Amino acid sequence: MKPIITASEYMSESAGPRPPVLLDIRWQLGGPNGRADYEAGHIPGAVFIDLDSELAGPAGSGGRHPLPDPEAFGAVMRQAGVGRETPVVVYDGGQGWAAARAWWLLRWTGHLDVRVLDGGLAAWTGELSTGVPKPAEGDFRPQPGALGLLDADGAAELARAGLLLDARAAERYRGDVEPIDRVGGHIPGAVSAPTTQNVGEDGRFLPAGSLASRFSALGADGDTPVGVYCGSGVSGAHEVLALELAGHRAALYAGSWSEWSSDESRPVATGPEPA
């Protein structure tokens, strides 16, 4: 199934016999959660999900946004109305990173029918609502493992023997600046592939052919295993989605740079080249 959906496609499906469960994942790094924005106006029927507390576990040695406990995540999804066979659409404020995190978690835990609203709330042209829905509880039960997941050792090995893409901004990859984590730079052998280059100026994903050309130029040849990391496993999920649009199945290093850089025994590379 295509992992994205347009606003017009969603509007049509929401009026059909199997309307998707709609999740609002508005979030910004370092800012307050998006609940206030949600309460001020959201796509009708959307249920708010807090990325920091519901799509991640407590920050610590596993990084800023370690994966949530699967059972706790499943409880949140059921309360939002997600069932095993229920179509799900997720959106955020437009950047797509937070929505992709929800998409990845649902896919990783075995949900087959989940899509990101391409362009997020900015692509929606219908009315907004301030009403808070109370959906019937769903029956979704997480079964982790449906998508590839890397730990730090696996990411290091993939950087040596496969293709490990760094989805952060190029200046963070080079180590020119590091506004968040202990040290700047990248995992030795990783290739710089900023997530921002997967979308156009309107925040929508580039056409599949353009994405395929981009990732091919970075070394994705269809045979080499591919992995992705970012700062804390959020924008990296967006890159995994872009790779899927381009025809590649990629694993996510969920701990990402926030986990890697917190361990002083892990090597750090700097500069524009992978090594």
Short mmCIF file of C-alpha atoms in Angstrom, two decimals:
data_model
loop_
_atom_site.label_atom_id
_atom_site.label_comp_id
_atom_site.label_asym_id
_atom_site.label_seq_id
_atom_site.Cartn_x
_atom_site.Cartn_y
_atom_site.Cartn_z
CA MET A 1 0.00 0.00 0.00
CA LYS A 2 1.23 3.49 -0.85
CA PRO A 3 2.35 5.08 2.43
CA ILE A 4 0.96 8.55 1.71
CA ILE A 5 -2.47 9.94 0.90
CA THR A 6 -3.53 13.32 -0.49
CA ALA A 7 -5.99 15.58 1.28
CA SER A 8 -8.58 15.06 -1.45
CA GLU A 9 -8.18 11.28 -1.25
CA TYR A 10 -8.62 11.38 2.51
CA MET A 11 -11.72 13.56 2.20
CA SER A 12 -13.24 11.04 -0.19
CA GLU A 13 -12.37 8.04 2.02
CA SER A 14 -13.66 9.74 5.16
CA ALA A 15 -17.10 9.94 3.53
CA GLY A 16 -17.00 6.32 2.41
CA PRO A 17 -17.96 3.01 4.03
CA ARG A 18 -14.60 2.52 5.80
CA PRO A 19 -13.54 5.96 7.06
CA PRO A 20 -9.96 5.97 8.37
CA VAL A 21 -9.09 6.71 11.95
CA LEU A 22 -7.39 10.12 11.83
CA LEU A 23 -4.52 10.99 14.19
CA ASP A 24 -3.13 14.50 14.71
CA ILE A 25 0.59 14.33 15.65
CA ARG A 26 1.51 18.01 15.69
CA TRP A 27 4.87 18.45 17.42
CA GLN A 28 7.99 20.57 17.33
CA LEU A 29 11.41 19.76 18.72
CA GLY A 30 12.01 21.55 22.01
CA GLY A 31 8.60 23.20 22.02
CA PRO A 32 5.36 22.50 23.85
CA ASN A 33 3.33 19.59 22.54
CA GLY A 34 0.78 20.35 19.86
CA ARG A 35 -2.34 19.94 22.00
CA ALA A 36 -3.03 23.67 22.16
CA ASP A 37 -2.83 23.91 18.38
CA TYR A 38 -5.05 20.84 18.10
CA GLU A 39 -7.65 22.36 20.41
CA ALA A 40 -7.59 25.59 18.40
CA GLY A 41 -8.54 23.72 15.26
CA HIS A 42 -7.96 20.32 13.65
CA ILE A 43 -9.26 18.23 10.79
CA PRO A 44 -12.71 17.00 11.84
CA GLY A 45 -12.60 13.65 13.61
CA ALA A 46 -8.87 13.74 14.39
CA VAL A 47 -7.60 12.41 17.72
CA PHE A 48 -4.54 14.13 19.19
CA ILE A 49 -1.47 11.99 19.94
CA ASP A 50 1.50 13.40 21.88
CA LEU A 51 4.77 12.34 20.28
CA ASP A 52 6.96 12.89 23.34
CA SER A 53 4.83 10.93 25.80
CA GLU A 54 2.90 8.48 23.61
CA LEU A 55 5.14 7.76 20.63
CA ALA A 56 8.36 7.56 22.67
CA GLY A 57 9.60 6.17 25.93
CA PRO A 58 11.39 8.22 28.60
CA ALA A 59 14.59 9.87 27.39
CA GLY A 60 17.81 8.35 28.66
CA SER A 61 20.67 6.16 27.54
CA GLY A 62 18.55 4.99 24.60
CA GLY A 63 18.30 8.52 23.22
CA ARG A 64 15.86 11.43 23.34
CA HIS A 65 12.99 9.49 21.78
CA PRO A 66 13.51 5.78 22.45
CA LEU A 67 10.75 3.51 21.23
CA PRO A 68 7.73 3.33 23.53
CA ASP A 69 6.79 0.16 25.31
CA PRO A 70 4.75 -1.72 22.68
CA GLU A 71 1.92 -2.50 25.08
CA ALA A 72 1.67 1.11 26.19
CA PHE A 73 1.71 2.22 22.55
CA GLY A 74 -1.00 -0.30 21.73
CA ALA A 75 -3.19 1.02 24.53
CA VAL A 76 -2.87 4.57 23.18
CA MET A 77 -3.77 3.42 19.68
CA ARG A 78 -6.79 1.42 20.87
CA GLN A 79 -8.05 4.40 22.85
CA ALA A 80 -7.75 6.47 19.67
CA GLY A 81 -9.98 3.98 17.87
CA VAL A 82 -7.35 2.01 15.97
CA GLY A 83 -8.37 -1.54 15.16
CA ARG A 84 -6.50 -4.36 13.49
CA GLU A 85 -8.37 -3.82 10.23
CA THR A 86 -9.01 -0.09 10.57
CA PRO A 87 -7.42 2.21 7.98
CA VAL A 88 -5.34 4.90 9.71
CA VAL A 89 -4.25 8.30 8.42
CA VAL A 90 -1.76 10.43 10.37
CA TYR A 91 -0.85 14.08 9.91
CA ASP A 92 1.13 16.85 11.56
CA GLY A 93 1.66 20.55 11.02
CA GLY A 94 3.24 20.05 7.62
CA GLN A 95 6.87 19.00 8.15
CA GLY A 96 5.88 15.36 8.09
CA TRP A 97 8.43 14.13 10.63
CA ALA A 98 6.05 13.54 13.53
CA ALA A 99 3.43 11.94 11.31
CA ALA A 100 6.09 9.65 9.87
CA ARG A 101 7.09 8.61 13.39
CA ALA A 102 3.49 7.46 14.02
CA TRP A 103 3.40 5.78 10.60
CA TRP A 104 6.64 3.91 11.33
CA LEU A 105 5.54 2.76 14.79
CA LEU A 106 2.23 1.45 13.51
CA ARG A 107 3.90 -0.32 10.62
CA TRP A 108 6.67 -1.72 12.85
CA THR A 109 4.07 -3.12 15.23
CA GLY A 110 2.18 -4.85 12.44
CA HIS A 111 -0.55 -2.47 11.26
CA LEU A 112 -0.80 -2.81 7.48
CA ASP A 113 -3.08 0.08 6.54
CA VAL A 114 -1.56 3.37 7.68
CA ARG A 115 -0.74 6.43 5.58
CA VAL A 116 0.68 9.91 6.10
CA LEU A 117 -1.35 12.87 4.89
CA ASP A 118 1.00 14.34 2.30
CA GLY A 119 1.74 17.97 3.15
CA GLY A 120 0.10 17.71 6.56
CA LEU A 121 -2.45 20.17 7.87
CA ALA A 122 -1.24 22.82 5.40
CA ALA A 123 -2.59 20.67 2.56
CA TRP A 124 -6.08 20.51 4.07
CA THR A 125 -8.56 22.92 2.46
CA GLY A 126 -11.68 21.89 4.35
CA GLU A 127 -13.10 23.26 7.55
CA LEU A 128 -11.41 22.77 10.91
CA SER A 129 -13.07 21.56 14.09
CA THR A 130 -12.54 22.24 17.77
CA GLY A 131 -14.60 19.27 18.88
CA VAL A 132 -12.78 16.40 20.58
CA PRO A 133 -14.03 13.04 19.31
CA LYS A 134 -14.57 10.06 21.56
CA PRO A 135 -14.03 7.05 19.30
CA ALA A 136 -15.04 3.53 20.17
CA GLU A 137 -12.04 1.60 21.48
CA GLY A 138 -10.18 -0.34 18.82
CA ASP A 139 -8.73 -3.83 19.00
CA PHE A 140 -5.21 -3.25 17.64
CA ARG A 141 -2.58 -5.42 19.37
CA PRO A 142 1.05 -4.57 18.54
CA GLN A 143 3.28 -7.27 17.14
CA PRO A 144 6.71 -5.59 16.85
CA GLY A 145 9.16 -6.56 14.15
CA ALA A 146 7.32 -5.93 10.89
CA LEU A 147 9.91 -3.31 9.83
CA GLY A 148 13.67 -3.36 10.21
CA LEU A 149 15.08 -1.94 13.45
CA LEU A 150 18.77 -1.29 14.19
CA ASP A 151 20.61 -0.91 17.45
CA ALA A 152 23.95 0.93 17.70
CA ASP A 153 26.02 -2.13 16.78
CA GLY A 154 23.76 -2.88 13.84
CA ALA A 155 24.03 0.69 12.61
CA ALA A 156 27.83 0.55 12.84
CA GLU A 157 27.90 -2.71 10.88
CA LEU A 158 25.56 -1.37 8.21
CA ALA A 159 27.73 1.73 7.81
CA ARG A 160 30.63 -0.61 7.02
CA ALA A 161 28.91 -3.29 4.95
CA GLY A 162 25.79 -1.62 3.55
CA LEU A 163 24.36 1.88 3.26
CA LEU A 164 23.59 3.92 6.37
CA LEU A 165 21.95 7.28 5.65
CA ASP A 166 22.15 10.21 8.06
CA ALA A 167 18.88 12.17 7.77
CA ARG A 168 19.99 15.22 9.77
CA ALA A 169 21.00 18.58 8.33
CA ALA A 170 24.33 18.51 6.53
CA GLU A 171 25.99 20.90 8.99
CA ARG A 172 25.20 18.57 11.88
CA TYR A 173 26.50 15.60 9.88
CA ARG A 174 29.77 17.44 9.24
CA GLY A 175 30.03 18.45 12.90
CA ASP A 176 30.06 22.16 12.11
CA VAL A 177 27.32 22.70 14.69
CA GLU A 178 25.54 20.53 17.23
CA PRO A 179 22.71 22.35 18.98
CA ILE A 180 21.30 19.38 20.86
CA ASP A 181 23.60 16.44 21.45
CA ARG A 182 26.88 15.99 23.33
CA VAL A 183 29.12 16.11 20.26
CA GLY A 184 28.79 16.86 16.55
CA GLY A 185 29.65 14.63 13.62
CA HIS A 186 28.33 11.34 12.30
CA ILE A 187 28.63 7.58 12.54
CA PRO A 188 31.78 6.59 10.62
CA GLY A 189 30.81 5.35 7.17
CA ALA A 190 27.35 6.95 7.17
CA VAL A 191 26.29 8.99 4.13
CA SER A 192 24.70 12.43 4.48
CA ALA A 193 21.10 12.43 3.20
CA PRO A 194 19.10 15.30 4.77
CA THR A 195 15.40 14.54 5.14
CA THR A 196 14.53 18.02 3.93
CA GLN A 197 15.59 17.03 0.42
CA ASN A 198 12.80 14.45 0.20
CA VAL A 199 10.09 17.09 -0.13
CA GLY A 200 9.28 20.14 -2.21
CA GLU A 201 8.68 23.68 -1.00
CA ASP A 202 5.09 22.76 -0.14
CA GLY A 203 6.25 20.01 2.23
CA ARG A 204 4.90 17.25 0.01
CA PHE A 205 7.02 14.30 -0.98
CA LEU A 206 8.82 14.50 -4.29
CA PRO A 207 7.57 12.13 -7.02
CA ALA A 208 8.66 8.53 -6.58
CA GLY A 209 10.95 8.73 -9.60
CA SER A 210 12.75 11.78 -8.22
CA LEU A 211 13.20 10.07 -4.86
CA ALA A 212 14.49 6.92 -6.57
CA SER A 213 17.07 8.97 -8.45
CA ARG A 214 18.12 10.72 -5.27
CA PHE A 215 18.66 7.53 -3.30
CA SER A 216 20.32 5.78 -6.22
CA ALA A 217 22.89 8.58 -6.35
CA LEU A 218 23.51 8.04 -2.62
CA GLY A 219 24.19 4.32 -3.13
CA ALA A 220 20.80 2.59 -2.86
CA ASP A 221 21.09 0.08 -5.68
CA GLY A 222 18.29 -2.33 -4.76
CA ASP A 223 20.69 -4.98 -3.46
CA THR A 224 22.63 -3.19 -0.72
CA PRO A 225 20.85 -3.19 2.65
CA VAL A 226 19.84 0.32 3.72
CA GLY A 227 19.42 1.88 7.15
CA VAL A 228 18.60 5.37 8.37
CA TYR A 229 19.29 7.40 11.49
CA CYS A 230 18.76 11.01 12.49
CA GLY A 231 18.92 12.88 15.79
CA SER A 232 16.44 10.82 17.79
CA GLY A 233 14.48 8.58 15.44
CA VAL A 234 11.84 11.08 14.28
CA SER A 235 13.02 12.61 11.00
CA GLY A 236 14.69 9.28 10.23
CA ALA A 237 11.23 7.70 10.05
CA HIS A 238 10.37 10.28 7.39
CA GLU A 239 13.39 9.14 5.39
CA VAL A 240 12.35 5.49 5.74
CA LEU A 241 8.97 6.49 4.30
CA ALA A 242 10.65 8.37 1.42
CA LEU A 243 12.77 5.31 0.69
CA GLU A 244 9.63 3.16 0.59
CA LEU A 245 8.11 5.55 -1.94
CA ALA A 246 11.31 5.11 -3.97
CA GLY A 247 11.03 1.32 -3.82
CA HIS A 248 13.48 0.55 -1.01
CA ARG A 249 12.81 -1.13 2.33
CA ALA A 250 15.06 0.46 4.99
CA ALA A 251 15.72 -0.20 8.66
CA LEU A 252 15.61 2.57 11.28
CA TYR A 253 18.22 3.10 13.96
CA ALA A 254 15.72 4.41 16.50
CA GLY A 255 18.27 5.55 19.10
CA SER A 256 20.03 7.55 16.40
CA TRP A 257 22.65 10.20 17.10
CA SER A 258 21.25 11.07 20.53
CA GLU A 259 22.02 7.52 21.68
CA TRP A 260 25.26 7.06 19.70
CA SER A 261 26.84 10.35 20.79
CA SER A 262 25.98 9.81 24.46
CA ASP A 263 28.30 6.78 24.54
CA GLU A 264 31.87 8.09 24.67
CA SER A 265 33.20 4.71 23.53
CA ARG A 266 31.54 5.13 20.11
CA PRO A 267 33.70 6.63 17.35
CA VAL A 268 32.70 9.94 15.76
CA ALA A 269 33.56 11.12 12.26
CA THR A 270 33.46 14.74 11.14
CA GLY A 271 33.61 16.53 7.81
CA PRO A 272 31.67 16.06 4.57
CA GLU A 273 32.86 12.51 3.78
CA PRO A 274 31.51 9.27 5.30
CA ALA A 275 34.81 8.07 6.80
#
